[in-house]
XYZ file of C-alpha atoms in Angstrom:
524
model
C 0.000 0.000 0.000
C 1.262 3.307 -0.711
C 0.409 6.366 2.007
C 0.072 9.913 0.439
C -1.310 13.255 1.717
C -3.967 14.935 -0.477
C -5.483 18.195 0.571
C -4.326 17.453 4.092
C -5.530 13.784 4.554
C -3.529 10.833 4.490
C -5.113 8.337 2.670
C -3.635 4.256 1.841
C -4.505 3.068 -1.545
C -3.064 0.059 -4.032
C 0.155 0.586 -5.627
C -0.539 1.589 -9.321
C -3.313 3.623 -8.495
C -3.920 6.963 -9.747
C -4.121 10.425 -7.906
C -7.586 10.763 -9.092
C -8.628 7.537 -7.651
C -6.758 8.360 -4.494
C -8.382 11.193 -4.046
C -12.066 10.014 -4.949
C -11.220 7.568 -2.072
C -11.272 10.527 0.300
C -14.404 11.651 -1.124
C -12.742 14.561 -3.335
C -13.556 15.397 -6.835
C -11.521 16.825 -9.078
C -12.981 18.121 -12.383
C -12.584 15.982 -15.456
C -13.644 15.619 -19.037
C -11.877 12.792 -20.491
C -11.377 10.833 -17.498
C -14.305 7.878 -16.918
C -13.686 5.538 -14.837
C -15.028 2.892 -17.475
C -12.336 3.642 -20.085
C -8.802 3.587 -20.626
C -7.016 6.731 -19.595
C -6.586 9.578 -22.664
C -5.465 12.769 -20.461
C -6.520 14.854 -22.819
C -8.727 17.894 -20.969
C -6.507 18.425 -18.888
C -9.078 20.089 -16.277
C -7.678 17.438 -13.746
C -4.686 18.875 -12.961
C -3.115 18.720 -9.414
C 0.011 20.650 -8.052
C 2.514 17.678 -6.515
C 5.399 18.652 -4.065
C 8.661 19.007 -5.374
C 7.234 18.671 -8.864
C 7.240 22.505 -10.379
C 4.361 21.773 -12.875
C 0.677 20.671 -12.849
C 0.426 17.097 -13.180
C -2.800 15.464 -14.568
C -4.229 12.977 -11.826
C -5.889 10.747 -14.018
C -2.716 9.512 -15.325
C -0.206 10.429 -12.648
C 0.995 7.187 -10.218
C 0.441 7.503 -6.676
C 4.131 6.834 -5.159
C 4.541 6.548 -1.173
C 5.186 9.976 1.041
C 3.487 11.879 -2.192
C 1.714 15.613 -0.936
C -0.924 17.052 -3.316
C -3.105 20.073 -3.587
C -6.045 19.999 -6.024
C -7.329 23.512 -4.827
C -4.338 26.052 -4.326
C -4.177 29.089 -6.653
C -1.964 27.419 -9.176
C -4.302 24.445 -9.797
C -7.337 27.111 -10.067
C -5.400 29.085 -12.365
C -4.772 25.693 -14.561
C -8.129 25.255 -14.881
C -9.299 28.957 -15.453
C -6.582 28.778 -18.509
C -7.719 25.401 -19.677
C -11.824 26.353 -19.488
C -11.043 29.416 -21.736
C -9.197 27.461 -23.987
C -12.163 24.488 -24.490
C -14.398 27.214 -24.995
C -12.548 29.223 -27.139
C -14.948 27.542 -30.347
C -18.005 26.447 -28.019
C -21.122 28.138 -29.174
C -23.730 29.968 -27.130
C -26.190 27.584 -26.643
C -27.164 27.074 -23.383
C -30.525 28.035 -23.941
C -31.047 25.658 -26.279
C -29.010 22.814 -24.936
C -30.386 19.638 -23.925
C -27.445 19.135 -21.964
C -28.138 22.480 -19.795
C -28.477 22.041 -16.200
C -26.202 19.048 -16.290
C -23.523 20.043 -18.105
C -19.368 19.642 -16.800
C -18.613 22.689 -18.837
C -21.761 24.834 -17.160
C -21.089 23.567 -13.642
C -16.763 23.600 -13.324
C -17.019 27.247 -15.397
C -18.989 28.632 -12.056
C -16.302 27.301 -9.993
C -13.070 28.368 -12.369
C -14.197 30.576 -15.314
C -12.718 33.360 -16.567
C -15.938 35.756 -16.423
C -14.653 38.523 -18.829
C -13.729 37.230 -22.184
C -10.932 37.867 -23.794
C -11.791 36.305 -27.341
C -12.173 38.545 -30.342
C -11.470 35.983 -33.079
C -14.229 34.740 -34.567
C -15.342 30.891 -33.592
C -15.024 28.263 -36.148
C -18.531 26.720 -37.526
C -19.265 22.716 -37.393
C -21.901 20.729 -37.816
C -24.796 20.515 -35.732
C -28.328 18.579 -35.200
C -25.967 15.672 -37.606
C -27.951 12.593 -36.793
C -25.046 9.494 -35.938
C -28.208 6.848 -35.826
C -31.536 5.994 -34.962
C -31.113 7.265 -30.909
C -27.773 9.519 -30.821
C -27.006 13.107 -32.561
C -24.089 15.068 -32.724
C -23.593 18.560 -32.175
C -19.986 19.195 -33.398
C -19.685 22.590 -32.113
C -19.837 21.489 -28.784
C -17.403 18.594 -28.741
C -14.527 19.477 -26.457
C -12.929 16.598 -27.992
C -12.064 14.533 -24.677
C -13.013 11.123 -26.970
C -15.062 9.004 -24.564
C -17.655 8.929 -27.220
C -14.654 7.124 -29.077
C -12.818 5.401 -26.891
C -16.121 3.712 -25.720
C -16.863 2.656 -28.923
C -13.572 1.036 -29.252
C -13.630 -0.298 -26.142
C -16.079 -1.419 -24.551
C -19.039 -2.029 -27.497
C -16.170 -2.804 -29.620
C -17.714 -1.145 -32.504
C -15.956 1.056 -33.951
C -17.934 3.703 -35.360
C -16.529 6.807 -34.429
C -13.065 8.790 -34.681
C -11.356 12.388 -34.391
C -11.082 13.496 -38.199
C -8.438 16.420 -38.980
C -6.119 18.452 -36.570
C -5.371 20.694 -33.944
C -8.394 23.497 -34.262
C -10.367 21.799 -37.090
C -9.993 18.139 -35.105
C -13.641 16.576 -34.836
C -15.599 13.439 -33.719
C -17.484 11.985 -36.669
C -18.971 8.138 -38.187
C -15.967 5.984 -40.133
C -17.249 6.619 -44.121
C -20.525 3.922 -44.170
C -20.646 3.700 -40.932
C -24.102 4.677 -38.590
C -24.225 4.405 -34.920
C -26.691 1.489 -33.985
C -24.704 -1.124 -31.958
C -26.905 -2.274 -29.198
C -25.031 -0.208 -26.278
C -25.155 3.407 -28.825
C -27.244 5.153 -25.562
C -24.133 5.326 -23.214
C -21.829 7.824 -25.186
C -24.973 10.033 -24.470
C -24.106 9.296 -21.114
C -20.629 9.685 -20.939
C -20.480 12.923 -22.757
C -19.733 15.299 -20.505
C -21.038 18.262 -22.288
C -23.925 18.696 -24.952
C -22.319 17.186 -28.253
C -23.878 13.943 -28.075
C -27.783 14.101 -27.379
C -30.361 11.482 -27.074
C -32.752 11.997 -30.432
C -36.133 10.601 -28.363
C -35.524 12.842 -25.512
C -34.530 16.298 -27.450
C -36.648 19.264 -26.328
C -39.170 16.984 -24.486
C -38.242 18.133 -20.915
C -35.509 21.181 -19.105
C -33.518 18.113 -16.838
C -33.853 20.287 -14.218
C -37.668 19.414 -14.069
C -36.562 16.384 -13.985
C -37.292 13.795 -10.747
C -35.614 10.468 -10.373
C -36.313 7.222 -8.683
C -33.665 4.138 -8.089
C -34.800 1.597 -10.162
C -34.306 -2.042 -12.434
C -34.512 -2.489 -15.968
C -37.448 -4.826 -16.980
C -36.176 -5.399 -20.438
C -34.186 -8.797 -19.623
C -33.312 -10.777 -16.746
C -29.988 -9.215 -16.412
C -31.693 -6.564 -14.081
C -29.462 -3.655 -14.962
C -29.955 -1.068 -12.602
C -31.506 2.077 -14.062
C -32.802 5.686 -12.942
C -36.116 6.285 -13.940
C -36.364 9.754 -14.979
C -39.691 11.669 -14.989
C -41.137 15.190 -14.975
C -41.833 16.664 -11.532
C -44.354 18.789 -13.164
C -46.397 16.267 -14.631
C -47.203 18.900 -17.346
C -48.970 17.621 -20.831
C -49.148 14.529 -20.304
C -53.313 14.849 -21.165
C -52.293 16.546 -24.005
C -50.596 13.344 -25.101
C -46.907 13.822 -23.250
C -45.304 11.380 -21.297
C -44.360 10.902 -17.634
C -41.123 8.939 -17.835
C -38.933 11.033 -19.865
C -36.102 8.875 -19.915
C -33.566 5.800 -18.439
C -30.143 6.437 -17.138
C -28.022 3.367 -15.924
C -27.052 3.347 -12.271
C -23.494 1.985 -11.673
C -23.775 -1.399 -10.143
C -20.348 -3.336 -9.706
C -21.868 -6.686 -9.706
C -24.246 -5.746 -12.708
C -24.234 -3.315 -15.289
C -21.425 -1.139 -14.014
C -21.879 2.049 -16.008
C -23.487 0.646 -18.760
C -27.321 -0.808 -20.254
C -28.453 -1.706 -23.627
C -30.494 0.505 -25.768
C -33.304 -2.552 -26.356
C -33.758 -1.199 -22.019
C -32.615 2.598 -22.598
C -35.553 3.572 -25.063
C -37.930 0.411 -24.640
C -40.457 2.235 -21.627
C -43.445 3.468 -23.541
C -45.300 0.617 -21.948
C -45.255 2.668 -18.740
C -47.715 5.584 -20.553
C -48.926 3.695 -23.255
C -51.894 1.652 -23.778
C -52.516 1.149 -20.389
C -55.681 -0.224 -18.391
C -56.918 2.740 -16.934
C -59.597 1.069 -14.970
C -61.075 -2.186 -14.388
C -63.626 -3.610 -16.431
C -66.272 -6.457 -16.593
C -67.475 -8.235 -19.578
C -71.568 -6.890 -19.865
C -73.918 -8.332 -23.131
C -70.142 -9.869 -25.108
C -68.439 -6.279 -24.489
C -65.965 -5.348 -21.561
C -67.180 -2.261 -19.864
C -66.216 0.117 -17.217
C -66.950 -1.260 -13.197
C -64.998 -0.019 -10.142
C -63.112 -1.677 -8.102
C -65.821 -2.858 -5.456
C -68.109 -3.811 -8.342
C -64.675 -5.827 -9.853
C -63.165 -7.210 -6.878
C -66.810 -8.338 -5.538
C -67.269 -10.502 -9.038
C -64.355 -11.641 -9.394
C -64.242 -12.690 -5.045
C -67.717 -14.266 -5.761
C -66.965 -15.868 -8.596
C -63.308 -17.542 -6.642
C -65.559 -18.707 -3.745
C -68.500 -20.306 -5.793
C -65.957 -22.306 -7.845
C -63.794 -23.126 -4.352
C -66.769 -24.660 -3.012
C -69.176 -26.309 -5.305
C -65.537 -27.506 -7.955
C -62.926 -27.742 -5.124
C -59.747 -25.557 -5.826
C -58.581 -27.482 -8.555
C -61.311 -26.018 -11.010
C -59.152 -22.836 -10.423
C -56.197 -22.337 -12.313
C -53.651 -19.262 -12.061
C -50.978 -18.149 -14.395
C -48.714 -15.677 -12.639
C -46.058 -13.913 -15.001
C -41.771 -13.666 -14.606
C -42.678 -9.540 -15.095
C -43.689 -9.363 -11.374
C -41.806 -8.311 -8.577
C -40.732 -10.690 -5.655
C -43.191 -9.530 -3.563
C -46.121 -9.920 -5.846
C -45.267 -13.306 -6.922
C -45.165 -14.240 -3.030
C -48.626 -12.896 -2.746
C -49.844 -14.935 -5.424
C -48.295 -18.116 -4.106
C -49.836 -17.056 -0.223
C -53.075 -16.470 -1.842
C -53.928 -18.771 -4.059
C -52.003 -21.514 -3.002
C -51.688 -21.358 0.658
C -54.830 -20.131 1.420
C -57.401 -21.149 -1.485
C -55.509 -24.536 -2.245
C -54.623 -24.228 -5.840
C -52.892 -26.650 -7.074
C -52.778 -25.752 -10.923
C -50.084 -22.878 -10.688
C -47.547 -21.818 -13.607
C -46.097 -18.641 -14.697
C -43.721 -19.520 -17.966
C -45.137 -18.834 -21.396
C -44.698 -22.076 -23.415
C -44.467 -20.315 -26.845
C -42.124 -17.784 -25.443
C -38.594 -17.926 -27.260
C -35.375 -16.225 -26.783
C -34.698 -13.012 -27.736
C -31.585 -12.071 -29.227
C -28.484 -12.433 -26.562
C -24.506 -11.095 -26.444
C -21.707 -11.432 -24.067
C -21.744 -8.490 -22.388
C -25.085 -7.088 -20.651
C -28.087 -8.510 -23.173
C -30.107 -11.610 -21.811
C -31.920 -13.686 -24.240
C -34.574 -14.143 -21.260
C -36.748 -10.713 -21.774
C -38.061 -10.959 -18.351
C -36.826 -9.220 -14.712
C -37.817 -12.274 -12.774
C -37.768 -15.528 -14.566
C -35.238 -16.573 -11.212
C -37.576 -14.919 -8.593
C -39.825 -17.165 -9.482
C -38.606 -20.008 -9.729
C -38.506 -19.421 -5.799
C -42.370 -20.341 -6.058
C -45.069 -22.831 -6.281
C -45.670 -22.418 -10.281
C -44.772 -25.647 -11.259
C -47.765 -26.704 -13.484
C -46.678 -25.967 -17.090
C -49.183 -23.185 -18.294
C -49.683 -25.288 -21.810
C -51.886 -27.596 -19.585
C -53.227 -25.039 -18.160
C -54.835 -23.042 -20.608
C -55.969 -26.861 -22.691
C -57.356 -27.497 -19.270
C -59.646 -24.446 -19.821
C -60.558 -25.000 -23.249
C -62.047 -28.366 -22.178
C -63.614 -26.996 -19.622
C -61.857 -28.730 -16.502
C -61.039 -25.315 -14.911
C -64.040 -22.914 -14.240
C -61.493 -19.774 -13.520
C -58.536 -18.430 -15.774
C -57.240 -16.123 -13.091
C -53.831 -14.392 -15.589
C -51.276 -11.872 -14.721
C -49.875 -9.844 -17.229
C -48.708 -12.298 -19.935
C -49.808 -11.150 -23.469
C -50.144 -14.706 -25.554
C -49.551 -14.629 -29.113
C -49.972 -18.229 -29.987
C -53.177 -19.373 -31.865
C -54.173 -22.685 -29.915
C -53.547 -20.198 -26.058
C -56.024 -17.265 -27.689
C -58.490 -20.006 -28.553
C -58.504 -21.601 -25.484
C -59.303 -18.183 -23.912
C -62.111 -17.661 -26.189
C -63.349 -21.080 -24.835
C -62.737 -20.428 -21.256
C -65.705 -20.216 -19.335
C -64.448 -17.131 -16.428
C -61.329 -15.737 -17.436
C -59.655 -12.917 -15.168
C -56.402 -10.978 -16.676
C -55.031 -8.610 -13.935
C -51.972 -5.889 -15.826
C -51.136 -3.100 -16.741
C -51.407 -2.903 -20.580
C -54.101 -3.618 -23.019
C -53.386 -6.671 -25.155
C -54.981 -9.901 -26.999
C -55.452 -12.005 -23.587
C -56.973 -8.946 -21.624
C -59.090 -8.335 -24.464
C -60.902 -11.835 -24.356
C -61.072 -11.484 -20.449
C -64.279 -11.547 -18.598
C -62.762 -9.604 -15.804
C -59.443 -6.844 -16.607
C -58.336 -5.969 -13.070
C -55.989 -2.118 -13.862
C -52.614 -3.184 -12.187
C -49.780 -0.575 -12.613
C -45.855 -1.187 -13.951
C -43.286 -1.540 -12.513
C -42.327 2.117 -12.015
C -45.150 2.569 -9.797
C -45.068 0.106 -7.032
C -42.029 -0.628 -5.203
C -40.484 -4.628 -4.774
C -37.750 -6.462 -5.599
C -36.678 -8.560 -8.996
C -34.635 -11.881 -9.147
C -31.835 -11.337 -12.172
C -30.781 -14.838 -13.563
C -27.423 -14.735 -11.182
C -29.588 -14.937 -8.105
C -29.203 -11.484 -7.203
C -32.074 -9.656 -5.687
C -32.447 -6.163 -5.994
C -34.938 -3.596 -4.879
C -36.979 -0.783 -7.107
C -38.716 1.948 -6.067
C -41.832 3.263 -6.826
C -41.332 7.139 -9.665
C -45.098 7.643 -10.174
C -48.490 7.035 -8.424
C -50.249 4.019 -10.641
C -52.065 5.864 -13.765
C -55.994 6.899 -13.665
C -57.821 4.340 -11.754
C -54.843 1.377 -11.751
C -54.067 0.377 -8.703
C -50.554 -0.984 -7.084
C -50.605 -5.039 -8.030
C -50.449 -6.152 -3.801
C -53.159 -3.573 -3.259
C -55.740 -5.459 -5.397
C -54.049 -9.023 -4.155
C -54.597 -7.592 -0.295
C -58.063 -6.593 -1.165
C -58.988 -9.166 -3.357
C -58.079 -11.423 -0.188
C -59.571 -9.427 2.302
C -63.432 -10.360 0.163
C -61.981 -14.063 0.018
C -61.894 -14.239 3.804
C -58.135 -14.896 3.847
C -56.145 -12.745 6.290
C -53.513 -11.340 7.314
C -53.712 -8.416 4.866
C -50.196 -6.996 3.668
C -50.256 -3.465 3.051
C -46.576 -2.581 1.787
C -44.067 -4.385 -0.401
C -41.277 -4.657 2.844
C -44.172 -6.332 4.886
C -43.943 -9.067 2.188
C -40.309 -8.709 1.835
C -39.664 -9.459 5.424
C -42.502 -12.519 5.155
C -40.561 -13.712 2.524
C -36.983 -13.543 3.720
C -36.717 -12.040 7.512
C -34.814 -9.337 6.223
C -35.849 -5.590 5.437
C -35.048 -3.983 1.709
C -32.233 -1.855 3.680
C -30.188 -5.143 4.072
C -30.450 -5.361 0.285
C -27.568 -2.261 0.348
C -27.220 -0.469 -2.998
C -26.191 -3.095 -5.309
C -28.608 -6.008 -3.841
C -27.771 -9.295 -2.641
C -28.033 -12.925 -4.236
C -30.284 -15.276 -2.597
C -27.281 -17.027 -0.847
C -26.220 -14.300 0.940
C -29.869 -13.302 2.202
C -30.214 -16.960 3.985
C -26.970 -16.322 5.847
C-alpha cells in the first residue's frame, strides 16, 4: 500500500493507483472531461490537474501514479489558475447555446465554469462553424460545435461495445468526432456515449426538447427489459405537465453503476424500450356486460371476481381454479400470489412460464436472451404446473377460472382456449390480446409505480422503487391481491411491499444495500 497526503488527509490506496482515484477515495472530486472511470485513460482535458510537491508543474491525476510519502493540492491558486486557462481554452470555439441545450443544467462545462471561469472574455477571433443537429443513428445526434474533444464517445466505442464507429477526423483546431465513411451508430449499447459525454455534443434523439432536466425527478430503479436486471434511474417530470395533451411521464432511463451488474453501462433494447409505462394502459377495471368489456370499479370488480373464486372453491374444489402468474412481477407480488392462491385457497394448478415464449436475441456483455426481470424470482415459487396444460385445461372446460397476470399470448391454440374459457380474469397493466378476451381486466400498474424487488438470472435480488403514483384508476398489483383477499376471507392483509419482503426472507429492503444481494447471501 502506498500512504500519500492529499489536501491534508492521508489516505492508503493500491500501488498503481492513480491520484484521481486516491483522491475520490477521500471523497474529493476533481474536475474531469476525459477521465471515466469505465475507459482507458486519454489525459486529454486536462481540467484534472493537481500541483505535486517538489514537482514545479501541474500534473494530470488521471494519469499520474500515486508513489509513497506523495503531498498534493487539487485547490491552491496554481491548480485554479490551470483550470481557469484550460476552461477558456475548451471554450474558445463552443457556441452559445445554453438556452437551447439539452445538456443544460447538467452540463461539466456549465457547472466547473462557475467554480473556475474566466468571467470577462478575452476572445475577439471569430469561432469556427461545425456541424450541428448531424444525426449518428436511430437514438444519438451530434452537435460538433460542442465537442470538447475529450473522446469518450470514441474510446467507448472502441472499447467497450467494440464497434468502432466513431473517430477524431483532422487536426489541432479543425480536429472533430465523426462516423468511419458507411458507418451509422446502432450497436446495441449506442445510448451510453450520451451518457458519458460530458457536455452537450452527443444528445439522445427521443428525448430532445421533451423536458428542461432540471424538471426532472428520479427514482432508483431495475430495468425490466431482460433478466440481467441492470440497474436504471427512472427519470420523470416533476411537473407532470402535458401529459393529457398526449406527453409522457417517464422522460427517460439512465443506468445506475452497479459493480456486480451493469457497471456504467445498459443496452439501448432497455434505454428507449419504456413506452409501456404511458402507453396503452388499463386505466380502470372492467367487466365483460352483453359480449363487451365495460367500465366497473373496483368494489363492483373485486366483488365478481371474489364471488366468482368462492362459488368455484366450493361447489368444484380448488382445482377447477387455475392461475398463471407472469416472470414480469416483482418478488413480492409473486409471493402474494403463491400465499393467496395456493396457501390459502388450495390451488394446485399454478404456472407462470409462457410455453411459446422464445429467446430473444443475446450477447456477451449485458443482453439476456430471457426478456423478463424475474424468470429466477420465481422459480422461488409454487408455479410448477406448465401453463400449456393449463390453458388446454380451460378450453375443455376442466377449470371454471382463468385467473392471468400480465402475460400477453400470441400463440393461436392459447387465444383459442381463452375464447373457450368459461371465467377468465387478466389482472396488468397494458391492453393486449389475452386482456381483451377477459371476462374480468383488473388495472394493475408497472413496474415504475409500485415498489419490490426482482430476481436477475445470477440470483441477485435487488430492490426498485416506486417514480409515479399508478395511472388513472390502476391500482398498485399487492393492493388489489390484499383486497382481493380481504373479500376471500383470507387474512392477514399486507399493506406494503417490505411487509412481504420481510414474510418472505426475515430481512428488510435496507439489508439489500445499494447493489442487492443474491439469494445465498440473504439466507446467511
Amino acid at each position: 500500500m502506498a500512504t500519500l497526503t492529499i489536501d491534508g488527509q492521508d489516505v492508503n490506496v493500491k500501488p498503481g493507483s492513480t491520484v484521481i482515484q486516491a483522491a475520490e477515495k477521500l471523497g474529493i472530486y476533481i474536475p474531469r472531461y476525459c477521465y471515466h472511470p469505465g475507459l482507458s485513460v486519454a489525459g486529454s482535458c486536462r481540467m484534472c490537474m493537481v500541483e505535486i510537491d517538489k514537482i514545479p508543474k501541474l500534473q494530470i491525476s488521471c494519469y499520474t501514479p500515486v508513489r509513497d510519502g506523495m503531498v498534493v493540492s487539487t485547490s491552491s491558486e496554481a491548480v485554479k489558475k490551470g483550470r481557469r486557462d484550460m476552461l477558456e481554452f475548451l471554450l474558445t470555439n463552443h457556441p452559445l447555446d445554453c438556452p437551447v441545450c439539452d445538456q443544460s443544467g447538467e452540463c461539466d462545462l456549465q457547472n466547473f465554469y462557475m467554480s473556475y471561469g474566466r468571467y470577462e472574455s478575452r476572445f475577439l477571433e471569430d469561432k469556427i462553424k461545425r456541424r450541428k443537429a448531424h444525426p449518428l443513428g436511430p437514438h444519438v445526434v451530434l452537435d460538433q460545435e460542442r465537442c470538447i474533444l475529450c473522446s469518450r464517445c470514441t474510446r467507448f466505442t472502441e472499447e467497450v461495445s467494440k464497434t468502432h464507429e466513431l473517430g477524431i477526423f483532422n487536426r489541432g483546431n479543425r480536429s472533430v468526432v465523426d462516423l468511419h465513411p458507411d458507418r451509422t451508430l446502432d450497436n446495441p449499447y449506442s445510448g451510453n456515449v450520451i451518457d458519458i459525454c460530458p457536455v452537450g455534443a452527443l444528445t439522445e434523439r427521443e428525448f430532445r426538447f421533451k423536458c428542461r432536466v432540471w424538471y426532472l425527478k428520479g427514482s432508483s430503479s431495475v430495468c425490466t427489459g431482460c433478466a440481467r436486471g441492470c440497474n436504471i434511474s427512472i427519470q420523470y417530470n416533476g411537473t407532470q405537465r402535458g401529459y393529457k395533451a398526449g406527453g409522457r411521464r417517464v422522460q427517460r432511463y439512465k443506468p445506475r453503476f452497479n459493480p456486480e451488474v451493469n457497471r456504467w453501462w445498459m443496452c439501448d433494447e432497455g434505454r428507449f424500450g419504456f413506452e409501456f409505462i404511458d402507453q396503452n394502459r388499463i386505466e380502470s377495471p372492467h367487466l365483460r356486460r352483453s359480449g363487451q368489456l365495460q367500465y366497473a370499479d373496483w368494489s363492483e370488480a373485486l366483488g365478481e371476481v371474489s364471488k366468482a373464486l368462492k362459488a368455484a372453491r366450493e361447489k368444484l374444489g380448488p382445482e377447477s381454479i387455475g392461475v398463471v402468474a407472469s416472470p414480469r412481477l416483482s418478488n413480492e407480488e409473486l409471493y402474494l400470489i403463491d400465499w393467496l392462491f395456493a396457501k390459502q385457497l388450495g390451488v394446485t394448478r399454478m404456472g407462470w412460464r409462457d410455453p411459446a415464449e422464445v429467446p430473444g436475441f443475446e450477447d456477451d456483455f449485458l443482453i439476456r436472451g430471457d426478456k423478463n426481470p424475474n424468470s429466477r424470482g420465481a422459480e422461488e415459487f409454487a408455479f410448477s404446473t406448465d401453463v400449456g396444460e393449463i390453458l388446454r385445461a380451460a378450453a375443455e372446460g376442466d377449470l371454471k377460472i382463468l385467473y392471468i397476470f400480465g402475460h400477453d399470448f400470441q400463440d393461436q391454440a392459447a387465444l383459442a382456449a381463452l375464447e373457450k374459457a368459461e371465467y377468465v380474469v387478466f389482472q396488468g397493466a397494458n391492453w393486449n390480446e389475452t386482456a381483451k378476451r377477459a371476462h374480468a381486466v383488473l388495472a394493475g400498474a408497472t413496474h415504475a409505480e409500485e415498489e419490490g424487488s426482482f430476481t436477475n438470472f445470477e440470483g441477485r435480488v435487488q430492490r426498485f422503487e416506486k417514480a409515479l403514483p399508478p395511472i388513472e384508476e390502476s391500482r398498485d398489483d399487492i393492493e388489489i391481491l390484499s383486497e382481493l383477499a380481504e373479500k376471500l376471507d383470507c387474512a392477514p392483509r399486507f399493506y406494503t411491499a417490505e411487509e412481504i419482503f420481510e414474510a418472505w426472507q426475515g430481512k428488510r429492503y435496507e439489508d439489500l444495500e445499494e447493489y442487492g444481494k443474491t439469494l445465498v447471501e440473504l439466507k446467511m
